[in-house]
mmCIF file of C-alpha atoms and ligand atoms in Angstrom:
data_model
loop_
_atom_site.group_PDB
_atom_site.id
_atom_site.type_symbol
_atom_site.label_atom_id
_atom_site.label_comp_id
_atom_site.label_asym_id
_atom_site.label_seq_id
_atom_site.Cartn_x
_atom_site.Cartn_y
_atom_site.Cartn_z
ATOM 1 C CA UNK O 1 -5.029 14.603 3.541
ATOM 2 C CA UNK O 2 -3.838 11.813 1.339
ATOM 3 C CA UNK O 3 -6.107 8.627 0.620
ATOM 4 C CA UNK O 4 -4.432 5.931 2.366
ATOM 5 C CA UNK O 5 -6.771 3.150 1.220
ATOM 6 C CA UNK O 6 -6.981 1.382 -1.883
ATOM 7 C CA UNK O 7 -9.397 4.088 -4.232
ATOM 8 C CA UNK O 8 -11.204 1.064 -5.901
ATOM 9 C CA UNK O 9 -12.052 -2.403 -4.150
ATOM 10 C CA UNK O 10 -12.406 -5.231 -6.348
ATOM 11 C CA UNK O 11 -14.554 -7.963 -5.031
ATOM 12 C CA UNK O 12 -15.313 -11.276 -6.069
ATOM 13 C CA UNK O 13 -18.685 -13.374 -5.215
ATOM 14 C CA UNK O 14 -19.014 -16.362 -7.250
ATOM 15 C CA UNK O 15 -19.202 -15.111 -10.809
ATOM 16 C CA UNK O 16 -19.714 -11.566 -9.692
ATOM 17 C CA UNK O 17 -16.728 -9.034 -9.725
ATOM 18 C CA UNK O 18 -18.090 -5.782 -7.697
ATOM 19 C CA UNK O 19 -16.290 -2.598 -8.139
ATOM 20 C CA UNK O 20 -16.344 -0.875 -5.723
ATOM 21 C CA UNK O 21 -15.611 3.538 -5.799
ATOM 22 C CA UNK O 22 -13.416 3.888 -2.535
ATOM 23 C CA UNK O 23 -12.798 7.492 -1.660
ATOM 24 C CA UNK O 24 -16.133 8.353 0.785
ATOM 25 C CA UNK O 25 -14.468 11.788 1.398
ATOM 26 C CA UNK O 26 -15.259 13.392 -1.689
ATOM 27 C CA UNK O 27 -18.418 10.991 -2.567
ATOM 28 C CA UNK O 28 -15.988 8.967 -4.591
ATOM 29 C CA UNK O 29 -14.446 11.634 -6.619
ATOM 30 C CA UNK O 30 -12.663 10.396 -9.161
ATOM 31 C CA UNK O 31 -8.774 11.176 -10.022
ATOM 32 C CA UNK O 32 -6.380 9.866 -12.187
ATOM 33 C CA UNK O 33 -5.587 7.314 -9.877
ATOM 34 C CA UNK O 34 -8.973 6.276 -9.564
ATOM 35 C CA UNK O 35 -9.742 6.440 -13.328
ATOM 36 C CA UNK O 36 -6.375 4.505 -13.799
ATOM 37 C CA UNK O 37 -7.705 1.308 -11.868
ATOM 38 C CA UNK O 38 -11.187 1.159 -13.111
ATOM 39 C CA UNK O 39 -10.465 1.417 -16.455
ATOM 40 C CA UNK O 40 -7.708 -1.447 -15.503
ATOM 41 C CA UNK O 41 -10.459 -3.490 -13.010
ATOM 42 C CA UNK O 42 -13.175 -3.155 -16.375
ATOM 43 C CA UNK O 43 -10.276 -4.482 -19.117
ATOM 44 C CA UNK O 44 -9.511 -7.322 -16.687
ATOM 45 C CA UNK O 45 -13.526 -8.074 -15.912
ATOM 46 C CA UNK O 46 -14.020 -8.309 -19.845
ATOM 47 C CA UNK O 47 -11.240 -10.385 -20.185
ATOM 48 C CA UNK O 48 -11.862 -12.695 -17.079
ATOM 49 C CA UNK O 49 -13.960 -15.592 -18.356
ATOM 50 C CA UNK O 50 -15.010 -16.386 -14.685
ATOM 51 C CA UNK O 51 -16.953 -12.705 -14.130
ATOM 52 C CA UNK O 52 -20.204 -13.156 -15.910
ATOM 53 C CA UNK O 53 -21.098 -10.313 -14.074
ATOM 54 C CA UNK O 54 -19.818 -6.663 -13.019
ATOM 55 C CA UNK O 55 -21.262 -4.411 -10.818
ATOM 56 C CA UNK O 56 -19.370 -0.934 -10.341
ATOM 57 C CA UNK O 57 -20.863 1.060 -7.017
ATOM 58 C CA UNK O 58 -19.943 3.225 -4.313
ATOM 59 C CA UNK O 59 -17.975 3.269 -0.714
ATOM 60 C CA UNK O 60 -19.968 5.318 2.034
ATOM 61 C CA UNK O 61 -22.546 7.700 1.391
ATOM 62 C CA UNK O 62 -21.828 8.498 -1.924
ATOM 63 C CA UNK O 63 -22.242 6.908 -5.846
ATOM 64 C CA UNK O 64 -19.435 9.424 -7.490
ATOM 65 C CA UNK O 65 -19.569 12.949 -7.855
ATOM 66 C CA UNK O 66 -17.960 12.683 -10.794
ATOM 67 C CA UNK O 67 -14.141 14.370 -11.544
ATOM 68 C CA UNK O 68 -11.888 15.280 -8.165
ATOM 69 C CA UNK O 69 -12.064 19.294 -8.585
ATOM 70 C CA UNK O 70 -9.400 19.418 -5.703
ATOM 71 C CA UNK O 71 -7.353 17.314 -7.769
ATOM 72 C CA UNK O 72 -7.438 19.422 -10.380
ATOM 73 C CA UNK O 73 -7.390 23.024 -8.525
ATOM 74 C CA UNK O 74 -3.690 23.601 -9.723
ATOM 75 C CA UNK O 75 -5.916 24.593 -13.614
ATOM 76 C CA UNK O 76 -7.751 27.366 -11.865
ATOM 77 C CA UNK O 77 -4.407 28.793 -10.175
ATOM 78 C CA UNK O 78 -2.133 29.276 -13.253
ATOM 79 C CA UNK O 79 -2.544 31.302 -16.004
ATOM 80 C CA UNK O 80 -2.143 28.061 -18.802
ATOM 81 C CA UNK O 81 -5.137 27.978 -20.719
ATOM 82 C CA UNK O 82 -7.299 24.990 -19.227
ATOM 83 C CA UNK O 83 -7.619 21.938 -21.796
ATOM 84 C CA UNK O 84 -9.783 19.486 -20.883
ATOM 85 C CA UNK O 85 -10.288 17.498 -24.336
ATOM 86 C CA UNK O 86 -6.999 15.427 -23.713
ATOM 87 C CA UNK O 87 -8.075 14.439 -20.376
ATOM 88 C CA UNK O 88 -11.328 13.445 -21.380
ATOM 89 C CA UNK O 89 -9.519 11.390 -24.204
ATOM 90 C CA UNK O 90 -6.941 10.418 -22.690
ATOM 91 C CA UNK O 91 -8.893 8.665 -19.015
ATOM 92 C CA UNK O 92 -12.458 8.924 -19.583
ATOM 93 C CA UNK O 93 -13.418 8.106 -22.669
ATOM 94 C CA UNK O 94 -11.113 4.695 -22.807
ATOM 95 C CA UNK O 95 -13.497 3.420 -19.943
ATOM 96 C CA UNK O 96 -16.756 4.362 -20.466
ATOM 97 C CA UNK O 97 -16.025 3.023 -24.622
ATOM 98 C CA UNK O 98 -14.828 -0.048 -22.453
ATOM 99 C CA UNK O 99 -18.220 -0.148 -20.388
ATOM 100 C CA UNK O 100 -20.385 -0.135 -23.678
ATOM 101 C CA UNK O 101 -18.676 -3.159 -25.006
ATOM 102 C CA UNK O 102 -17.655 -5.674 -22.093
ATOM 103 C CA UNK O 103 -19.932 -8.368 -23.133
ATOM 104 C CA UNK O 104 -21.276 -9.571 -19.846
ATOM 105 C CA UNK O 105 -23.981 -7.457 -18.164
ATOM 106 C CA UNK O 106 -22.590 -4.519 -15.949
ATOM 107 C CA UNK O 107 -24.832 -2.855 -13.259
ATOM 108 C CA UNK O 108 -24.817 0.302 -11.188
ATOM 109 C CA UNK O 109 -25.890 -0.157 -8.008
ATOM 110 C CA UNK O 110 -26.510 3.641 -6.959
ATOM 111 C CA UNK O 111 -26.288 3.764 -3.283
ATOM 112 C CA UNK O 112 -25.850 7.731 -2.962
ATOM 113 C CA UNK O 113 -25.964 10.754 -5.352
ATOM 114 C CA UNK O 114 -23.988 10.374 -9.080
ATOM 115 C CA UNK O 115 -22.630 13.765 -10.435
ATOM 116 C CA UNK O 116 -20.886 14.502 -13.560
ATOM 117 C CA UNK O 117 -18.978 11.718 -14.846
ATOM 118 C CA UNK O 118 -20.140 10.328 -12.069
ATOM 119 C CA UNK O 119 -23.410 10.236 -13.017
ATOM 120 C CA UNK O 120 -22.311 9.308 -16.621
ATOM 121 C CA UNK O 121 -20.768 6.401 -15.559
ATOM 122 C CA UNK O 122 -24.059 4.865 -14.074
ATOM 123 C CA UNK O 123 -25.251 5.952 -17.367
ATOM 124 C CA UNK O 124 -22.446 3.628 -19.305
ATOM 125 C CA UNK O 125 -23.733 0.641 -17.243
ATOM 126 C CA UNK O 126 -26.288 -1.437 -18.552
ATOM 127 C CA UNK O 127 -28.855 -1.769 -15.911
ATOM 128 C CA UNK O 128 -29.395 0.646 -13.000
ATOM 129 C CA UNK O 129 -30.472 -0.320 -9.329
ATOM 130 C CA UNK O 130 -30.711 2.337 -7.017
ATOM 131 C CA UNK O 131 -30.736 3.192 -3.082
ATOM 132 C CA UNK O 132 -33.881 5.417 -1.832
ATOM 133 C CA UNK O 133 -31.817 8.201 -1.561
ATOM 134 C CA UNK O 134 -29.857 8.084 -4.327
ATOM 135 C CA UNK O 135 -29.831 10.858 -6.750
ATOM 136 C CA UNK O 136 -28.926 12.025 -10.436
ATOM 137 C CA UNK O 137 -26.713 15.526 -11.453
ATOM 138 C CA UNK O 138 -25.914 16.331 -14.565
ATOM 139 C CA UNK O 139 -23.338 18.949 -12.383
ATOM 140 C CA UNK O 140 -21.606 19.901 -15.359
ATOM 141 C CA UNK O 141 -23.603 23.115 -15.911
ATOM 142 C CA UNK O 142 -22.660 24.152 -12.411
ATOM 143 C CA UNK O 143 -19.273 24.656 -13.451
ATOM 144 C CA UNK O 144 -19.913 25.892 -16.983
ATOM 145 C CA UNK O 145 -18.784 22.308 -18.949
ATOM 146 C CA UNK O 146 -20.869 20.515 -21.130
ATOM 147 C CA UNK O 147 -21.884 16.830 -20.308
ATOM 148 C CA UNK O 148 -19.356 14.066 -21.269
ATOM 149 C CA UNK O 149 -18.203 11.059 -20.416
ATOM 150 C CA UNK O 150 -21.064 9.505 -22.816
ATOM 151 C CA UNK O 151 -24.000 11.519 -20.667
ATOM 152 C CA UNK O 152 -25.039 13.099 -24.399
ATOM 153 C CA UNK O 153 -25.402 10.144 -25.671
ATOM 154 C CA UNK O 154 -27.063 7.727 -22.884
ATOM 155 C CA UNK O 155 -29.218 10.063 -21.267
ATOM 156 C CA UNK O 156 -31.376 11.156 -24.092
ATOM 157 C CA UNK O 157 -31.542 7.315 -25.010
ATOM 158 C CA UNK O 158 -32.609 6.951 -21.400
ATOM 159 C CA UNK O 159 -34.951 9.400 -20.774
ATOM 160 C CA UNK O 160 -35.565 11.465 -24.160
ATOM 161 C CA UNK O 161 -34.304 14.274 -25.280
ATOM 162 C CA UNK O 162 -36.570 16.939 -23.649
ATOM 163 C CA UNK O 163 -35.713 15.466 -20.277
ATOM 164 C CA UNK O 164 -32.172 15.184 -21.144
ATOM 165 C CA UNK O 165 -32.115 18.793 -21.922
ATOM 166 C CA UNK O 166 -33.562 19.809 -19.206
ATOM 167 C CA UNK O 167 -31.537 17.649 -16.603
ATOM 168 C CA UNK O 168 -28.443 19.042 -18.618
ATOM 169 C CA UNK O 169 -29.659 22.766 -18.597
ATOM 170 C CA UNK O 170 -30.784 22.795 -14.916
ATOM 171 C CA UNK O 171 -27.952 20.659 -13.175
ATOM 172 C CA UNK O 172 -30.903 19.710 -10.867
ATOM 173 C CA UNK O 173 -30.549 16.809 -8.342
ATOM 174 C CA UNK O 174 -33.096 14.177 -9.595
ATOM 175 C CA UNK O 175 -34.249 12.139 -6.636
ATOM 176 C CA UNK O 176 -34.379 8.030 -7.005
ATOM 177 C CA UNK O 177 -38.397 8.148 -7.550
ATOM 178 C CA UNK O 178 -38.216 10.289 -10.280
ATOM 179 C CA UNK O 179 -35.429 8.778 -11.775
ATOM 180 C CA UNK O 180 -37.573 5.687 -11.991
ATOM 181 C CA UNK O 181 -40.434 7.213 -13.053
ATOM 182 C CA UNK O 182 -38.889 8.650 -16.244
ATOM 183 C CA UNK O 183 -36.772 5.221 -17.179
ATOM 184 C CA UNK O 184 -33.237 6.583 -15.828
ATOM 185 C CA UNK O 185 -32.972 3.621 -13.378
ATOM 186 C CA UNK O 186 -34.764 -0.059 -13.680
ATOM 187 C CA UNK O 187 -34.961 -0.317 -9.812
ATOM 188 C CA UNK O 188 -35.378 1.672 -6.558
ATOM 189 C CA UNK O 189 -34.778 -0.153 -3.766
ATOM 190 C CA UNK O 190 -34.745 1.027 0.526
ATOM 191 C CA UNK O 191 -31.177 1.729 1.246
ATOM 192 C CA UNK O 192 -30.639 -1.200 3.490
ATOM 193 C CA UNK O 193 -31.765 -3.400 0.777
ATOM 194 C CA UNK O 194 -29.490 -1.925 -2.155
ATOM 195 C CA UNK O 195 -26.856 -4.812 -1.407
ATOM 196 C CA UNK O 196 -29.030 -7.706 -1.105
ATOM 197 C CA UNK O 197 -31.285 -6.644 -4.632
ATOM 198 C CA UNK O 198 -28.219 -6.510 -6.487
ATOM 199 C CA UNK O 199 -26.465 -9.812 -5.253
ATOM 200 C CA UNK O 200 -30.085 -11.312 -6.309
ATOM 201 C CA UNK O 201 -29.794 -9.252 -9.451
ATOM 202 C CA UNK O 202 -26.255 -9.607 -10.533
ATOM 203 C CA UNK O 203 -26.647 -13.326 -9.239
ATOM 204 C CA UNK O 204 -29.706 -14.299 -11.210
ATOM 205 C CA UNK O 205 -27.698 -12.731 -14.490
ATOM 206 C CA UNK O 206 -24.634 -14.108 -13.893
ATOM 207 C CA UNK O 207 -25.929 -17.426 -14.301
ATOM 208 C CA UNK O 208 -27.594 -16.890 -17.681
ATOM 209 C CA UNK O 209 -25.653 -17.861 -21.197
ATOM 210 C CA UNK O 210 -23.296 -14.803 -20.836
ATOM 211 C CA UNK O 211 -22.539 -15.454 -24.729
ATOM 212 C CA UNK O 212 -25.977 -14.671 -25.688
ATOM 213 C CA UNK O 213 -26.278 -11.745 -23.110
ATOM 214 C CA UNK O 214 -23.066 -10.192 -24.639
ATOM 215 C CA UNK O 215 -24.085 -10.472 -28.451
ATOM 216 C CA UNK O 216 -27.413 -9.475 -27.215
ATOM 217 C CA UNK O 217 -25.770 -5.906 -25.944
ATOM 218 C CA UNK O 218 -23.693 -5.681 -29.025
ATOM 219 C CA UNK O 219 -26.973 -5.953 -31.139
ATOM 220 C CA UNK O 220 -28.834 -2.850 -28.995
ATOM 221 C CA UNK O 221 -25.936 -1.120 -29.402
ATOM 222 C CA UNK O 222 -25.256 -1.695 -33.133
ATOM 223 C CA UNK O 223 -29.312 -0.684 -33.631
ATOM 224 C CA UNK O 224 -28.434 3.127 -32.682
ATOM 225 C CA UNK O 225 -26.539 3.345 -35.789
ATOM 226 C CA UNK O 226 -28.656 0.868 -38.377
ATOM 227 C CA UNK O 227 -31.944 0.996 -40.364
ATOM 228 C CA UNK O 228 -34.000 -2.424 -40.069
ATOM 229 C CA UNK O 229 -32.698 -4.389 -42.850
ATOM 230 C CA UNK O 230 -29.183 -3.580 -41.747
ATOM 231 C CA UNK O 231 -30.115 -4.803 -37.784
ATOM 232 C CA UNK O 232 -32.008 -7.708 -39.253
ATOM 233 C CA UNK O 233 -29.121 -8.890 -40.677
ATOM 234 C CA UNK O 234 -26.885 -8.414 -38.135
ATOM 235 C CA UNK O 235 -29.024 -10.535 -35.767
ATOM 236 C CA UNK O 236 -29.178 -13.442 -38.370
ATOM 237 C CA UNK O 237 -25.274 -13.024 -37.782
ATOM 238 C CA UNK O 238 -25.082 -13.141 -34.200
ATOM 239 C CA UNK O 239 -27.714 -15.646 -34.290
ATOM 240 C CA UNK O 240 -25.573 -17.890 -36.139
ATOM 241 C CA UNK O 241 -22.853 -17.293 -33.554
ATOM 242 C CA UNK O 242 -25.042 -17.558 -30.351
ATOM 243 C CA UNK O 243 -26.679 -20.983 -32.045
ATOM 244 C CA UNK O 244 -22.816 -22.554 -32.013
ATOM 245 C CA UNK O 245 -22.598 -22.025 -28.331
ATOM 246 C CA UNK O 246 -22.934 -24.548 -25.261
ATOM 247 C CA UNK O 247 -25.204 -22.351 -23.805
ATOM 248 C CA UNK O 248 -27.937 -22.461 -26.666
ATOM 249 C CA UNK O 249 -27.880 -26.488 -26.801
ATOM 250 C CA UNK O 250 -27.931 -26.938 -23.319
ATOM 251 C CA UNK O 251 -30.920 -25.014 -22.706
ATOM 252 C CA UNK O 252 -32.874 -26.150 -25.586
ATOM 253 C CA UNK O 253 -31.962 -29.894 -24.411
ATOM 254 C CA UNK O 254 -33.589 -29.004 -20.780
ATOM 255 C CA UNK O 255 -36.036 -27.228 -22.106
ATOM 256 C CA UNK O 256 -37.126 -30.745 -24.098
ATOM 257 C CA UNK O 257 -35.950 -32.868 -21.248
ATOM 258 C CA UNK O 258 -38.426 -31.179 -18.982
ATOM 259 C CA UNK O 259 -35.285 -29.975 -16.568
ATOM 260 C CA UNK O 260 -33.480 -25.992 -15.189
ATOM 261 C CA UNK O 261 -30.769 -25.667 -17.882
ATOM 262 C CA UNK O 262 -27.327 -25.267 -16.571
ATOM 263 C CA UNK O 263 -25.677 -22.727 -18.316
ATOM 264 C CA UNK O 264 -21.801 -22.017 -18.425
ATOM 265 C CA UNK O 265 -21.540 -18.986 -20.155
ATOM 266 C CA UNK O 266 -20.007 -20.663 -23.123
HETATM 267 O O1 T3D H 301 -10.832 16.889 -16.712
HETATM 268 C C1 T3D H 301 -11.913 17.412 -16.473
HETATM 269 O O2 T3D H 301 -12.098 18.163 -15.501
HETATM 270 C C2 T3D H 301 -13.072 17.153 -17.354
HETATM 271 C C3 T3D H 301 -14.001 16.174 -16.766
HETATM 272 C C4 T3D H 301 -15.143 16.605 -16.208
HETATM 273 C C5 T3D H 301 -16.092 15.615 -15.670
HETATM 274 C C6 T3D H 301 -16.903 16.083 -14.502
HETATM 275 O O3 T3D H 301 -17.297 15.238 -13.749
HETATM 276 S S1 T3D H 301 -17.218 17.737 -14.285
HETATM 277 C C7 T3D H 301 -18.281 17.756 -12.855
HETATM 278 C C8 T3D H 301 -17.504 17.542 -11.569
HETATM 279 N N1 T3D H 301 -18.383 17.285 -10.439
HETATM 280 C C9 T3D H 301 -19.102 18.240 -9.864
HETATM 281 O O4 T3D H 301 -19.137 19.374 -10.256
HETATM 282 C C10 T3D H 301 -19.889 17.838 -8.629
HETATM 283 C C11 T3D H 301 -19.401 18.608 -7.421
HETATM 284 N N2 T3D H 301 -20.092 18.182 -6.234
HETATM 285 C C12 T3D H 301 -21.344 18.564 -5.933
HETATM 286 O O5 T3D H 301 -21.998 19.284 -6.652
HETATM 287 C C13 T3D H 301 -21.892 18.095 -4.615
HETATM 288 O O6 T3D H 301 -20.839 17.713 -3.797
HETATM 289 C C14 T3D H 301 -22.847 16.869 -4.786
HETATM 290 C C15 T3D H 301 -24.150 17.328 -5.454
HETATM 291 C C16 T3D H 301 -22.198 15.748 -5.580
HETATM 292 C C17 T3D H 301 -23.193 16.324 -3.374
HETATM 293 O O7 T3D H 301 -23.625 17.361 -2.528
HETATM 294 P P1 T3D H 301 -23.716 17.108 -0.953
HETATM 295 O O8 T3D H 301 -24.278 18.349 -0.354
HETATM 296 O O9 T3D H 301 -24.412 15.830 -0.693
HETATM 297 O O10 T3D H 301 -22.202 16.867 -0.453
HETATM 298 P P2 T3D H 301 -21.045 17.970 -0.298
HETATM 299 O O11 T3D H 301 -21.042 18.468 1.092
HETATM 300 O O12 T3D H 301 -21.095 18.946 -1.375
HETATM 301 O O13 T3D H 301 -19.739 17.052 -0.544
HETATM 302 C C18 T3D H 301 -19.204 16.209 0.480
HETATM 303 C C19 T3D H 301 -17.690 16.270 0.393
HETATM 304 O O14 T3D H 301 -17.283 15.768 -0.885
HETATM 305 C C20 T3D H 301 -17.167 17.727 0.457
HETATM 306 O O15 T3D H 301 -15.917 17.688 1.084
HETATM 307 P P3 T3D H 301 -15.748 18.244 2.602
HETATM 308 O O16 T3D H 301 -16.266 19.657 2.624
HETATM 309 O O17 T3D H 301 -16.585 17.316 3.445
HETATM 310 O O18 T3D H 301 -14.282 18.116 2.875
HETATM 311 C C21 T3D H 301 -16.983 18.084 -0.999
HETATM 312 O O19 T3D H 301 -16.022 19.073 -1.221
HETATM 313 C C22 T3D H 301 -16.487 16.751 -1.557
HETATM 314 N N3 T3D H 301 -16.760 16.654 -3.005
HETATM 315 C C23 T3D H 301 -17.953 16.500 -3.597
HETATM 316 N N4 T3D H 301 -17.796 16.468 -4.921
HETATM 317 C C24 T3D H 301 -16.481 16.593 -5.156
HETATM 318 C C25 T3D H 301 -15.808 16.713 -3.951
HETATM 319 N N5 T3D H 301 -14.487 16.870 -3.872
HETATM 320 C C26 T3D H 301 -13.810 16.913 -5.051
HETATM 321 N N6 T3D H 301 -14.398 16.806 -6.267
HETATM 322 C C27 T3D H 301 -15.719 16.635 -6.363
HETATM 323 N N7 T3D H 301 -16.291 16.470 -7.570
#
């Protein structure tokens, strides 16, 4: 049957833009129209200065099980050779590169199981808050594909490289408690309290100097590919940029004036 609702719900709460994965049928499968507004809904977050924060979850049951396989049966059927390269190129990467560089923080709030990309692309987000009964699948081994959509590179950041291995070997379902236990999510929460931790969450950050938070992300990414003296520079230059902001005199001038600083985000 064809999806008659909008595949992605964009929400706004105060300075909090929640995007939400709308196709419960499939666990949020994504297709290309799917892929087309997200990568659209993160562009426009990054370039909103009123978002200072983005959360990206899922509708009904599900996180996202990654790439719609119906979608995409019409490969299997034909006798083409089957290139997926371009599509990774041409929908995927784009968006989780995006995710990596929006400078305002950007949480997955896990309510169900991620698989594949979609697993990846609660990999992509900074900070990880997850339902109970949520649950982790690198499913790419299931159907003979390698992990993309930035999984080889976050995961073993996340939780080593043994454990990434072996999560990428097996295809296993990791449950929420394990996925905290070995640093793949910050947060488990009971599933009727997913919503209300992450409004406190993506509340409490979206109120911080967003400047600072931003150059702050671009410095831990930037570290992956420096040696010390290189990243110590590099903070003296963000430094010098983060020191010019509103944010960084207002909240050393409450911090002397004995008062809560009341940061903008500029
Ligand atoms: O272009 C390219 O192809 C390259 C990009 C590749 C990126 C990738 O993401 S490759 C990996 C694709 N994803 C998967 O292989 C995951 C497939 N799904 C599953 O393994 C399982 O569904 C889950 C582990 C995610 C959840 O299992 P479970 O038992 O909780 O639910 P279920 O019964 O399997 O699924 C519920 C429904 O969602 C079901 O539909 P139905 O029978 O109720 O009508 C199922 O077919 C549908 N569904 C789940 N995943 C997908 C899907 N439909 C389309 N595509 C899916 N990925």
């Amino acid at each position: 049957m064809a999806d008659t609702l909008p595949k992605l719900l964009i929400e706004n709460d105060g300075a909090v833009r929640t995007l939400r994965l709308n196709r419960p049928d499939s666990l949020n499968a994504l297709d290309d129209e799917l892929l087309t507004a997200l990568g659209r809904a993160v562009a426009d977050a990054d370039k909103d200065k009123t978002v200072r924060c983005v959360v990206i979850t899922g509708a009904g049951r599900g996180f996202c099980s990654g790439q719609d396989l119906a979608a995409v049966a019409s490969r299997y059927t034909s006798n083409h050779p089957i290139e997926l390269g371009s599509h990774l190129r041409e929908r995927y990467n784009p968006i989780i590169a995006r995710m990596r560089t929006i400078e305002k923080p950007l949480i997955a709030s896990v309510n169900g199981v991620a698989a594949g990309a979609g697993c990846s692309l609660a990999l992509a987000c900074d900070i990880r808050i997850a339902a109970e009964s949520a649950s982790f699948v690198e499913a790419f081994v299931n159907v003979g594909l390698v992990p993309d959509s930035g999984s080889t590179f976050m995961l073993p950041r996340l939780v080593g490289v043994a454990r990434a291995l072996e999560m990428a070997f097996t295809g296993r379902k990791v449950a929420a408690a394990e996925a905290l236990q070995i640093g793949l999510v910050n947060q488990v929460v009971p599933d009727d309290q997913l919503a209300a931790a992450t409004k406190k969450l993506a509340d409490k950050l979206a109120g911080l100097p967003t400047r600072a938070i931003g150059l702050t992300k671009r410095a831990i990414n930037a570290s992956w590919r420096a040696d010390l003296d290189v990243q110590l520079d590099y903070e003296a230059m963000l430094q010098t940029t983060a020191g010019q902001t509103h944010d960084h005199r207002e909240g050393v001038t409450a911090f002397l004036e004995k008062r809560t600083p009341k940061f903008t985000g500029e």
